[in-house]
Amino acid sequence: MFDPIMWDKLNEECGVFGIYNHKEAAPLTYLGLHALQHRGQESAGICSSDGEKWYKHRGMGLVSEAFGQGELAKFHGHLAIGHTRYTTQGSSRIENAQPLFFNYAQGSMAVAHNGNLVNAGVIRKELEKKGSIFQTTSDTEVIAHLIARSSKQDLPSAVKEALQEIKGAYALLVMNEDQLIVALDPNGLRPLSLGTLGEAVIVASETCAFDIVGGSYWREIEPGELLIIDQHGIQSQRFAPKINRTLCTFEYIYFARPDSDIDGINVHMARKRLGKQLAYEAPAEGDVVIGVPDSSTSAAIGFAEATGIPYEIGFIKNRYVGRTFIQPSQELRERGVHMKLSVVRKVVEGKRVIMIDDSIVRGTTSSRIVQMLRDAGAIEVHVRISSPPVKNPCFYGIDTSSFDELIASNKSVEEIRQYIGADSLLFMTPKGMVDAIGRVDSDNAPDRGHCLACFTGRYPTEVNFEEALPITKC
């Protein structure tokens, strides 16, 4: 299931969706997962309940592949949670598909989680010494075991107690037959929004999922907040003291869909501002501005508007390739880029091209794309990146966990330019990036409420690099 372009990007791990008090909870969750498909293409699953019985299904592949014809007709109930998961190497197994379902002493529960726990490995070893048996390699199961081992008699209290043990990033949904429990990690590293649909309550990783089901945005889940949603309404509690939020900046740069709003900021408009700021910080002389689809399109438009250089569609993305089963050798990675992208020759031929991209992670794909532009007749290729160099691994649910994977950890900007074959290469500054996104942090946090760890090395939680290596993300 190798995607040559996604391999050379930072990739988010999962999307979660939950709904309470709707007679078509499972079908709506299915639609919500479609809207969150960009957050995960390895597997998808749904659990629902009618208050007595459970209905559940997980499958590999895209949402439409995981749920075959007639599968949704088997679901009933007013309460459901769903999950879509991104591929991580060595973990493409149905056992790791979510939601995970458990029977335990207090009853039954289903768990869905977006993020990564930096202390999952340590907790897992401790639990195994005490007799716990794990069925998956997912750190989500660590959370479930902590809940099941709690001495608390009700699910919300057990969840709250479990959350005291874990560290890292998590947007967490837990349900039993008649309650939906929602929690966001104390740093607010992952996005999680609350919405409504008539009398129903919805929660999703991104607001674009509300739109597809006809729902309305209500508010963001606060960092360190736990919601109990049941027949009595919505009860909000705190399981951690309020601290400065450190939302993953790549949600704005790359992960989230352009039509989503995160903390009140539209992603498309934020990316346009990034492009305009990039034009100010890293101008280039050229005849045409193009973006690498899809996430860089907005930034390319902003760059073009700020400079007056025409914006053109320089690449066509093949929407119908789907997931490919090429073995990830270097040669096949490079050839695979042609399956995903084609250059519009008449746009770039004989031109000085300014190519906007959101990031350079490993550099392999950037090198190939620059060469594709030259092969199509571009006389110069100037690369501008709407984020700073990614120099540090992420331990919060993104698929880089070592310095060796990151080209900016091992090469200077000039060396990266030579490696990708561009005529010039410049990146955004961290300050310019934060200013352009425009988040207002009332607590005057030094990073304006952003996690900048992959750029600056300042991690918002304590990280033991050996312990933080993921079991399996999500």
Short mmCIF file of C-alpha atoms in Angstrom, two decimals:
data_model
loop_
_atom_site.label_atom_id
_atom_site.label_comp_id
_atom_site.label_asym_id
_atom_site.label_seq_id
_atom_site.Cartn_x
_atom_site.Cartn_y
_atom_site.Cartn_z
CA MET A 1 0.00 0.00 0.00
CA PHE A 2 2.78 2.38 -0.95
CA ASP A 3 2.13 5.93 -2.09
CA PRO A 4 5.37 7.49 -3.44
CA ILE A 5 4.27 11.04 -2.72
CA MET A 6 2.74 10.44 0.71
CA TRP A 7 5.92 8.53 1.67
CA ASP A 8 7.90 11.76 1.32
CA LYS A 9 5.49 13.83 3.43
CA LEU A 10 4.78 14.04 7.12
CA ASN A 11 1.73 11.87 7.56
CA GLU A 12 -0.93 12.15 10.20
CA GLU A 13 -2.21 8.93 11.64
CA CYS A 14 -5.95 8.95 12.13
CA GLY A 15 -9.32 10.64 12.04
CA VAL A 16 -12.12 10.11 14.57
CA PHE A 17 -15.86 10.72 14.39
CA GLY A 18 -18.58 10.17 16.97
CA ILE A 19 -22.30 10.86 17.22
CA TYR A 20 -24.84 10.56 20.01
CA ASN A 21 -28.66 10.60 19.83
CA HIS A 22 -29.36 9.98 16.17
CA LYS A 23 -31.33 7.06 14.76
CA GLU A 24 -28.91 6.79 11.81
CA ALA A 25 -25.75 7.06 13.87
CA ALA A 26 -23.74 4.47 11.91
CA PRO A 27 -24.58 5.72 8.37
CA LEU A 28 -23.74 9.27 9.43
CA THR A 29 -20.47 8.05 10.95
CA TYR A 30 -19.70 6.39 7.61
CA LEU A 31 -20.19 9.74 5.85
CA GLY A 32 -18.09 11.49 8.47
CA LEU A 33 -15.25 9.05 7.89
CA HIS A 34 -15.40 9.80 4.17
CA ALA A 35 -14.78 13.46 4.98
CA LEU A 36 -11.81 12.41 7.13
CA GLN A 37 -10.39 9.97 4.58
CA HIS A 38 -7.35 12.21 4.01
CA ARG A 39 -6.29 11.53 7.60
CA GLY A 40 -5.99 7.79 7.06
CA GLN A 41 -6.23 5.30 4.20
CA GLU A 42 -5.11 2.02 5.75
CA SER A 43 -8.25 0.93 7.53
CA ALA A 44 -11.62 2.11 8.79
CA GLY A 45 -14.14 0.95 11.33
CA ILE A 46 -17.39 1.77 13.11
CA CYS A 47 -18.95 0.64 16.40
CA SER A 48 -22.55 1.48 17.27
CA SER A 49 -25.03 0.63 20.00
CA ASP A 50 -28.80 0.79 20.44
CA GLY A 51 -28.48 0.76 24.23
CA GLU A 52 -28.43 -3.02 24.49
CA LYS A 53 -26.71 -4.59 21.50
CA TRP A 54 -23.42 -3.77 19.81
CA TYR A 55 -22.85 -3.53 16.07
CA LYS A 56 -19.31 -3.31 14.77
CA HIS A 57 -17.19 -3.70 11.67
CA ARG A 58 -13.58 -2.97 10.72
CA GLY A 59 -11.92 -3.40 7.36
CA MET A 60 -8.71 -2.67 5.53
CA GLY A 61 -8.35 0.01 2.89
CA LEU A 62 -10.33 3.14 2.18
CA VAL A 63 -13.68 3.70 3.85
CA SER A 64 -15.54 2.56 0.75
CA GLU A 65 -13.39 -0.58 0.61
CA ALA A 66 -13.65 -1.38 4.31
CA PHE A 67 -17.45 -1.29 4.18
CA GLY A 68 -18.70 -3.51 1.40
CA GLN A 69 -22.15 -3.49 -0.13
CA GLY A 70 -24.84 -3.99 2.50
CA GLU A 71 -22.46 -3.77 5.46
CA LEU A 72 -24.03 -0.61 6.85
CA ALA A 73 -27.50 -2.15 6.73
CA LYS A 74 -26.45 -4.43 9.59
CA PHE A 75 -25.89 -1.45 11.91
CA HIS A 76 -28.46 -0.04 14.31
CA GLY A 77 -28.38 2.33 17.23
CA HIS A 78 -28.37 5.95 18.31
CA LEU A 79 -24.69 6.07 19.30
CA ALA A 80 -21.62 5.37 17.17
CA ILE A 81 -17.93 6.09 16.87
CA GLY A 82 -15.73 5.64 13.81
CA HIS A 83 -12.06 5.74 12.92
CA THR A 84 -9.93 5.97 9.81
CA ARG A 85 -6.27 5.09 10.08
CA TYR A 86 -3.12 5.98 8.19
CA THR A 87 -0.63 3.31 7.11
CA THR A 88 2.47 2.84 9.22
CA GLN A 89 5.18 0.50 8.06
CA GLY A 90 4.93 -3.00 9.49
CA SER A 91 1.52 -2.45 11.08
CA SER A 92 -0.93 -2.99 8.24
CA ARG A 93 -3.03 -5.53 10.11
CA ILE A 94 -6.74 -5.82 10.74
CA GLU A 95 -5.99 -6.24 14.46
CA ASN A 96 -4.78 -2.63 14.57
CA ALA A 97 -7.86 -1.25 12.80
CA GLN A 98 -10.11 0.79 15.06
CA PRO A 99 -12.36 1.27 16.95
CA LEU A 100 -11.05 -1.41 19.27
CA PHE A 101 -13.76 -3.30 21.16
CA PHE A 102 -13.41 -4.87 24.61
CA ASN A 103 -15.45 -6.87 27.10
CA TYR A 104 -14.25 -6.32 30.66
CA ALA A 105 -15.45 -6.55 34.25
CA GLN A 106 -17.65 -3.44 34.09
CA GLY A 107 -19.23 -4.28 30.73
CA SER A 108 -18.20 -3.46 27.16
CA MET A 109 -16.54 -0.50 25.51
CA ALA A 110 -15.20 0.68 22.16
CA VAL A 111 -12.19 2.98 21.83
CA ALA A 112 -10.96 5.18 18.96
CA HIS A 113 -7.86 7.35 19.23
CA ASN A 114 -5.94 9.84 17.10
CA GLY A 115 -2.39 10.54 18.20
CA ASN A 116 0.52 8.82 19.88
CA LEU A 117 1.51 8.24 23.49
CA VAL A 118 5.15 8.92 24.30
CA ASN A 119 5.08 6.55 27.29
CA ALA A 120 2.98 3.75 25.76
CA GLY A 121 5.92 1.32 25.62
CA VAL A 122 6.76 1.77 29.30
CA ILE A 123 3.13 1.36 30.40
CA ARG A 124 2.66 -1.66 28.17
CA LYS A 125 5.64 -3.45 29.72
CA GLU A 126 4.34 -2.70 33.22
CA LEU A 127 0.88 -3.99 32.35
CA GLU A 128 2.28 -7.17 30.78
CA LYS A 129 4.25 -7.85 33.98
CA LYS A 130 0.93 -7.63 35.86
CA GLY A 131 -0.73 -10.14 33.56
CA SER A 132 -2.28 -8.04 30.81
CA ILE A 133 -2.45 -9.73 27.40
CA PHE A 134 -2.36 -7.49 24.34
CA GLN A 135 -4.01 -8.40 21.06
CA THR A 136 -2.63 -5.50 18.98
CA THR A 137 0.53 -3.44 18.60
CA SER A 138 -1.43 -0.20 18.94
CA ASP A 139 -0.93 2.16 21.86
CA THR A 140 -4.72 2.66 21.81
CA GLU A 141 -4.98 -0.73 23.48
CA VAL A 142 -2.77 0.58 26.29
CA ILE A 143 -5.45 3.17 27.04
CA ALA A 144 -8.15 0.48 27.04
CA HIS A 145 -6.20 -1.71 29.47
CA LEU A 146 -5.76 1.21 31.85
CA ILE A 147 -9.51 1.88 31.72
CA ALA A 148 -10.34 -1.79 32.29
CA ARG A 149 -7.98 -2.06 35.28
CA SER A 150 -9.42 1.02 36.99
CA SER A 151 -11.13 0.50 40.32
CA LYS A 152 -13.77 3.06 39.36
CA GLN A 153 -17.26 1.66 38.82
CA ASP A 154 -18.39 3.97 36.02
CA LEU A 155 -16.82 4.47 32.60
CA PRO A 156 -16.24 8.26 32.78
CA SER A 157 -14.37 7.95 36.08
CA ALA A 158 -12.32 5.04 34.77
CA VAL A 159 -11.38 6.99 31.65
CA LYS A 160 -10.45 10.00 33.74
CA GLU A 161 -8.23 7.86 35.96
CA ALA A 162 -6.54 6.25 32.94
CA LEU A 163 -5.73 9.62 31.45
CA GLN A 164 -3.63 10.46 34.49
CA GLU A 165 -1.19 7.73 33.44
CA ILE A 166 -0.60 8.58 29.79
CA LYS A 167 1.51 11.25 28.13
CA GLY A 168 1.49 12.47 24.56
CA ALA A 169 -1.10 13.37 21.97
CA TYR A 170 -4.61 11.99 21.90
CA ALA A 171 -8.04 12.88 20.63
CA LEU A 172 -9.93 10.08 22.33
CA LEU A 173 -13.44 8.65 21.92
CA VAL A 174 -14.71 5.93 24.25
CA MET A 175 -18.26 4.56 24.27
CA ASN A 176 -20.31 2.00 26.09
CA GLU A 177 -23.93 1.07 25.32
CA ASP A 178 -25.34 4.45 26.27
CA GLN A 179 -22.51 6.97 26.83
CA LEU A 180 -19.96 8.74 24.65
CA ILE A 181 -16.80 9.91 26.42
CA VAL A 182 -14.58 12.46 24.64
CA ALA A 183 -11.15 13.68 25.76
CA LEU A 184 -8.35 15.82 24.32
CA ASP A 185 -4.78 15.69 25.63
CA PRO A 186 -3.69 18.50 28.00
CA ASN A 187 -1.54 20.15 25.32
CA GLY A 188 -4.26 20.02 22.66
CA LEU A 189 -1.82 18.62 20.12
CA ARG A 190 -4.53 17.10 17.94
CA PRO A 191 -7.63 18.91 16.65
CA LEU A 192 -11.06 17.89 17.95
CA SER A 193 -14.32 19.77 17.42
CA LEU A 194 -17.85 19.54 18.80
CA GLY A 195 -20.93 19.97 16.62
CA THR A 196 -24.68 19.42 16.51
CA LEU A 197 -27.19 17.89 14.10
CA GLY A 198 -30.68 18.66 15.31
CA GLU A 199 -30.84 17.03 18.75
CA ALA A 200 -27.76 14.94 18.07
CA VAL A 201 -24.24 15.75 19.29
CA ILE A 202 -21.28 15.18 16.96
CA VAL A 203 -17.54 15.14 17.56
CA ALA A 204 -14.92 14.95 14.82
CA SER A 205 -11.24 15.50 14.12
CA GLU A 206 -12.15 18.21 11.60
CA THR A 207 -15.14 20.45 10.96
CA CYS A 208 -15.39 19.28 7.33
CA ALA A 209 -17.00 16.12 8.74
CA PHE A 210 -19.86 18.22 10.14
CA ASP A 211 -20.57 19.64 6.70
CA ILE A 212 -20.93 16.26 5.00
CA VAL A 213 -23.58 15.08 7.50
CA GLY A 214 -25.45 18.40 7.54
CA GLY A 215 -24.30 19.32 11.02
CA SER A 216 -23.19 22.62 12.53
CA TYR A 217 -19.99 23.53 14.33
CA TRP A 218 -20.42 24.34 18.01
CA ARG A 219 -16.97 24.71 19.59
CA GLU A 220 -13.52 23.22 20.02
CA ILE A 221 -12.89 20.57 22.64
CA GLU A 222 -10.53 22.21 25.12
CA PRO A 223 -7.15 20.70 25.97
CA GLY A 224 -7.45 18.64 29.15
CA GLU A 225 -11.24 18.53 28.83
CA LEU A 226 -13.38 15.41 29.21
CA LEU A 227 -16.97 15.36 27.97
CA ILE A 228 -19.63 12.91 29.08
CA ILE A 229 -22.43 12.76 26.51
CA ASP A 230 -25.52 10.73 27.43
CA GLN A 231 -29.28 10.99 28.07
CA HIS A 232 -28.64 13.71 30.64
CA GLY A 233 -26.96 15.99 28.10
CA ILE A 234 -23.32 17.06 27.96
CA GLN A 235 -21.21 17.27 31.09
CA SER A 236 -17.80 18.90 30.87
CA GLN A 237 -15.00 18.06 33.29
CA ARG A 238 -11.29 18.73 33.44
CA PHE A 239 -8.88 15.85 33.93
CA ALA A 240 -5.77 18.07 33.71
CA PRO A 241 -4.95 21.65 34.71
CA LYS A 242 -5.22 24.26 31.98
CA ILE A 243 -1.89 24.98 30.30
CA ASN A 244 -0.85 26.72 27.10
CA ARG A 245 -2.10 24.86 24.04
CA THR A 246 0.47 23.50 21.60
CA LEU A 247 -1.55 22.47 18.55
CA CYS A 248 0.36 20.66 15.82
CA THR A 249 1.25 23.38 13.30
CA PHE A 250 1.17 20.91 10.42
CA GLU A 251 -2.60 20.74 10.76
CA TYR A 252 -2.65 24.19 9.15
CA ILE A 253 0.26 23.60 6.80
CA TYR A 254 -0.63 20.19 5.42
CA PHE A 255 -2.81 17.71 7.31
CA ALA A 256 -6.25 19.29 7.52
CA ARG A 257 -8.64 19.73 4.62
CA PRO A 258 -8.78 23.29 3.24
CA ASP A 259 -12.49 23.60 4.05
CA SER A 260 -11.95 22.78 7.75
CA ASP A 261 -11.71 25.39 10.49
CA ILE A 262 -9.30 24.77 13.37
CA ASP A 263 -9.60 27.00 16.43
CA GLY A 264 -11.73 29.38 14.36
CA ILE A 265 -9.17 29.70 11.54
CA ASN A 266 -10.03 28.45 8.08
CA VAL A 267 -7.26 26.20 6.79
CA HIS A 268 -7.40 27.45 3.18
CA MET A 269 -7.14 31.09 4.23
CA ALA A 270 -4.28 30.27 6.62
CA ARG A 271 -2.39 28.60 3.79
CA LYS A 272 -2.95 31.59 1.51
CA ARG A 273 -1.47 33.83 4.20
CA LEU A 274 1.48 31.44 4.47
CA GLY A 275 2.04 31.89 0.74
CA LYS A 276 1.90 35.66 1.03
CA GLN A 277 4.32 35.65 3.96
CA LEU A 278 6.60 33.33 2.00
CA ALA A 279 6.62 35.83 -0.88
CA TYR A 280 7.71 38.52 1.57
CA GLU A 281 10.42 36.42 3.24
CA ALA A 282 11.67 34.48 0.23
CA PRO A 283 10.92 36.30 -3.01
CA ALA A 284 11.88 34.81 -6.36
CA GLU A 285 11.99 36.06 -9.93
CA GLY A 286 9.96 33.90 -12.23
CA ASP A 287 7.33 33.72 -14.95
CA VAL A 288 4.81 31.43 -13.29
CA VAL A 289 3.89 30.17 -9.80
CA ILE A 290 2.70 26.60 -9.35
CA GLY A 291 1.86 24.50 -6.30
CA VAL A 292 2.39 20.81 -5.62
CA PRO A 293 -1.16 19.47 -5.22
CA ASP A 294 -3.16 19.43 -3.17
CA SER A 295 -2.06 20.99 0.10
CA SER A 296 0.28 23.55 -1.49
CA THR A 297 -2.27 25.00 -3.89
CA SER A 298 -3.57 27.57 -1.41
CA ALA A 299 -0.06 28.75 -0.51
CA ALA A 300 0.84 29.03 -4.20
CA ILE A 301 -2.21 31.22 -4.81
CA GLY A 302 -1.16 33.45 -1.91
CA PHE A 303 2.40 33.70 -3.19
CA ALA A 304 1.14 34.65 -6.66
CA GLU A 305 -1.25 37.28 -5.30
CA ALA A 306 1.52 38.86 -3.21
CA THR A 307 4.05 38.99 -6.06
CA GLY A 308 1.81 39.60 -9.06
CA ILE A 309 3.39 36.62 -10.82
CA PRO A 310 0.67 34.55 -12.53
CA TYR A 311 -0.54 31.41 -10.78
CA GLU A 312 -1.05 28.39 -13.00
CA ILE A 313 -1.95 24.74 -12.56
CA GLY A 314 1.42 23.17 -13.23
CA PHE A 315 0.61 19.64 -12.07
CA ILE A 316 -2.33 17.35 -12.61
CA LYS A 317 -2.90 14.82 -9.86
CA ASN A 318 -4.21 11.43 -10.90
CA ARG A 319 -7.24 10.83 -8.66
CA TYR A 320 -7.74 7.25 -9.74
CA VAL A 321 -4.43 5.59 -8.93
CA GLY A 322 -5.57 4.75 -5.41
CA ARG A 323 -3.26 2.74 -3.21
CA THR A 324 -0.42 1.03 -5.01
CA PHE A 325 1.26 -2.19 -4.03
CA ILE A 326 4.75 -1.31 -5.23
CA GLN A 327 7.58 -2.44 -2.98
CA PRO A 328 9.19 0.73 -1.57
CA SER A 329 12.57 0.55 -3.26
CA GLN A 330 14.23 3.82 -4.21
CA GLU A 331 13.81 3.27 -7.95
CA LEU A 332 10.15 2.37 -7.69
CA ARG A 333 9.47 5.32 -5.39
CA GLU A 334 10.78 7.62 -8.08
CA ARG A 335 8.84 5.92 -10.87
CA GLY A 336 5.73 5.94 -8.72
CA VAL A 337 5.69 9.74 -8.64
CA HIS A 338 4.70 9.69 -12.32
CA MET A 339 1.63 7.63 -11.44
CA LYS A 340 0.43 10.38 -9.11
CA LEU A 341 1.54 13.60 -10.82
CA SER A 342 1.78 14.82 -14.40
CA VAL A 343 3.29 18.14 -15.47
CA VAL A 344 1.25 20.49 -17.66
CA ARG A 345 4.00 21.01 -20.22
CA LYS A 346 2.55 24.13 -21.87
CA VAL A 347 2.44 25.88 -18.48
CA VAL A 348 6.12 25.39 -17.63
CA GLU A 349 7.86 25.01 -20.98
CA GLY A 350 10.40 27.79 -21.53
CA LYS A 351 9.45 29.39 -18.19
CA ARG A 352 11.18 30.28 -14.95
CA VAL A 353 9.02 28.28 -12.57
CA ILE A 354 8.45 29.08 -8.91
CA MET A 355 7.29 25.85 -7.28
CA ILE A 356 5.57 26.14 -3.89
CA ASP A 357 5.45 23.14 -1.58
CA ASP A 358 4.41 22.83 2.07
CA SER A 359 7.44 20.86 3.30
CA ILE A 360 10.47 18.77 2.43
CA VAL A 361 10.81 15.72 4.63
CA ARG A 362 13.07 13.13 3.02
CA GLY A 363 13.74 15.01 -0.21
CA THR A 364 13.36 12.13 -2.64
CA THR A 365 10.03 13.21 -4.09
CA SER A 366 11.06 16.87 -4.28
CA SER A 367 14.08 15.84 -6.33
CA ARG A 368 11.94 13.85 -8.71
CA ILE A 369 9.34 16.61 -9.11
CA VAL A 370 12.02 19.20 -9.90
CA GLN A 371 13.41 16.86 -12.54
CA MET A 372 9.92 16.37 -14.00
CA LEU A 373 9.62 20.14 -14.43
CA ARG A 374 12.99 20.31 -16.17
CA ASP A 375 12.03 17.40 -18.43
CA ALA A 376 8.89 19.34 -19.35
CA GLY A 377 10.97 22.32 -20.49
CA ALA A 378 11.25 24.58 -17.43
CA ILE A 379 14.40 26.68 -17.81
CA GLU A 380 14.65 27.48 -14.08
CA VAL A 381 13.01 25.90 -11.03
CA HIS A 382 12.89 27.93 -7.82
CA VAL A 383 11.50 26.02 -4.84
CA ARG A 384 9.84 27.82 -1.96
CA ILE A 385 8.59 25.97 1.13
CA SER A 386 5.73 27.36 3.25
CA SER A 387 7.17 25.93 6.48
CA PRO A 388 10.60 25.89 8.14
CA PRO A 389 13.00 22.94 7.64
CA VAL A 390 11.79 19.81 9.46
CA LYS A 391 14.81 18.91 11.57
CA ASN A 392 13.39 16.92 14.47
CA PRO A 393 11.30 13.75 14.77
CA CYS A 394 7.73 13.79 16.00
CA PHE A 395 6.51 11.51 18.78
CA TYR A 396 2.89 12.65 18.85
CA GLY A 397 1.34 10.65 16.03
CA ILE A 398 3.23 11.60 12.89
CA ASP A 399 5.33 9.09 10.99
CA THR A 400 8.84 10.42 11.66
CA SER A 401 10.54 9.00 14.71
CA SER A 402 14.25 9.40 13.89
CA PHE A 403 16.63 12.12 12.78
CA ASP A 404 17.96 9.87 10.03
CA GLU A 405 14.66 10.12 8.13
CA LEU A 406 14.81 13.93 7.89
CA ILE A 407 16.97 15.51 5.20
CA ALA A 408 17.15 18.85 7.05
CA SER A 409 18.68 17.09 10.06
CA ASN A 410 21.63 16.04 7.97
CA LYS A 411 22.03 18.69 5.27
CA SER A 412 22.15 22.48 5.07
CA VAL A 413 19.63 24.37 2.95
CA GLU A 414 22.26 24.71 0.21
CA GLU A 415 22.96 20.98 0.35
CA ILE A 416 19.24 20.24 0.13
CA ARG A 417 19.00 22.58 -2.89
CA GLN A 418 21.77 20.66 -4.61
CA TYR A 419 20.17 17.33 -3.70
CA ILE A 420 16.76 18.21 -5.18
CA GLY A 421 18.32 19.96 -8.18
CA ALA A 422 16.60 23.34 -7.79
CA ASP A 423 18.06 26.65 -8.95
CA SER A 424 17.18 28.13 -5.58
CA LEU A 425 15.56 26.94 -2.36
CA LEU A 426 14.22 28.92 0.59
CA PHE A 427 12.06 28.01 3.58
CA MET A 428 9.65 29.97 5.76
CA THR A 429 10.88 31.21 9.14
CA PRO A 430 9.14 29.88 12.28
CA LYS A 431 8.03 33.39 13.29
CA GLY A 432 6.71 34.20 9.84
CA MET A 433 4.80 30.94 9.78
CA VAL A 434 3.16 31.51 13.17
CA ASP A 435 2.32 35.13 12.29
CA ALA A 436 0.75 34.09 8.99
CA ILE A 437 -1.44 31.40 10.50
CA GLY A 438 -2.79 34.04 12.85
CA ARG A 439 -3.73 32.13 15.97
CA VAL A 440 -4.35 34.42 18.95
CA ASP A 441 -3.18 32.92 22.21
CA SER A 442 -4.62 34.79 25.18
CA ASP A 443 -2.03 33.26 27.48
CA ASN A 444 0.85 34.83 25.54
CA ALA A 445 2.52 31.46 25.05
CA PRO A 446 5.97 31.77 23.45
CA ASP A 447 4.91 29.79 20.37
CA ARG A 448 1.41 31.34 20.12
CA GLY A 449 -0.27 28.02 20.92
CA HIS A 450 1.62 25.97 18.32
CA CYS A 451 3.70 22.84 18.65
CA LEU A 452 6.90 23.65 16.75
CA ALA A 453 8.93 20.66 17.93
CA CYS A 454 9.70 19.32 14.46
CA PHE A 455 11.15 22.72 13.52
CA THR A 456 12.77 23.91 16.74
CA GLY A 457 13.29 20.80 18.88
CA ARG A 458 11.22 22.30 21.72
CA TYR A 459 8.86 19.47 22.68
CA PRO A 460 5.73 20.40 24.64
CA THR A 461 5.96 17.26 26.78
CA GLU A 462 8.90 15.54 28.40
CA VAL A 463 10.30 13.08 25.85
CA ASN A 464 12.64 10.18 26.49
CA PHE A 465 13.80 9.49 22.93
CA GLU A 466 14.25 5.76 23.50
CA GLU A 467 10.96 5.30 25.34
CA ALA A 468 9.04 7.51 22.92
CA LEU A 469 9.63 5.30 19.89
CA PRO A 470 6.09 4.24 18.97
CA ILE A 471 4.70 0.75 19.35
CA THR A 472 2.34 1.44 16.49
CA LYS A 473 0.95 4.92 16.04
CA CYS A 474 -2.77 5.27 16.70
#
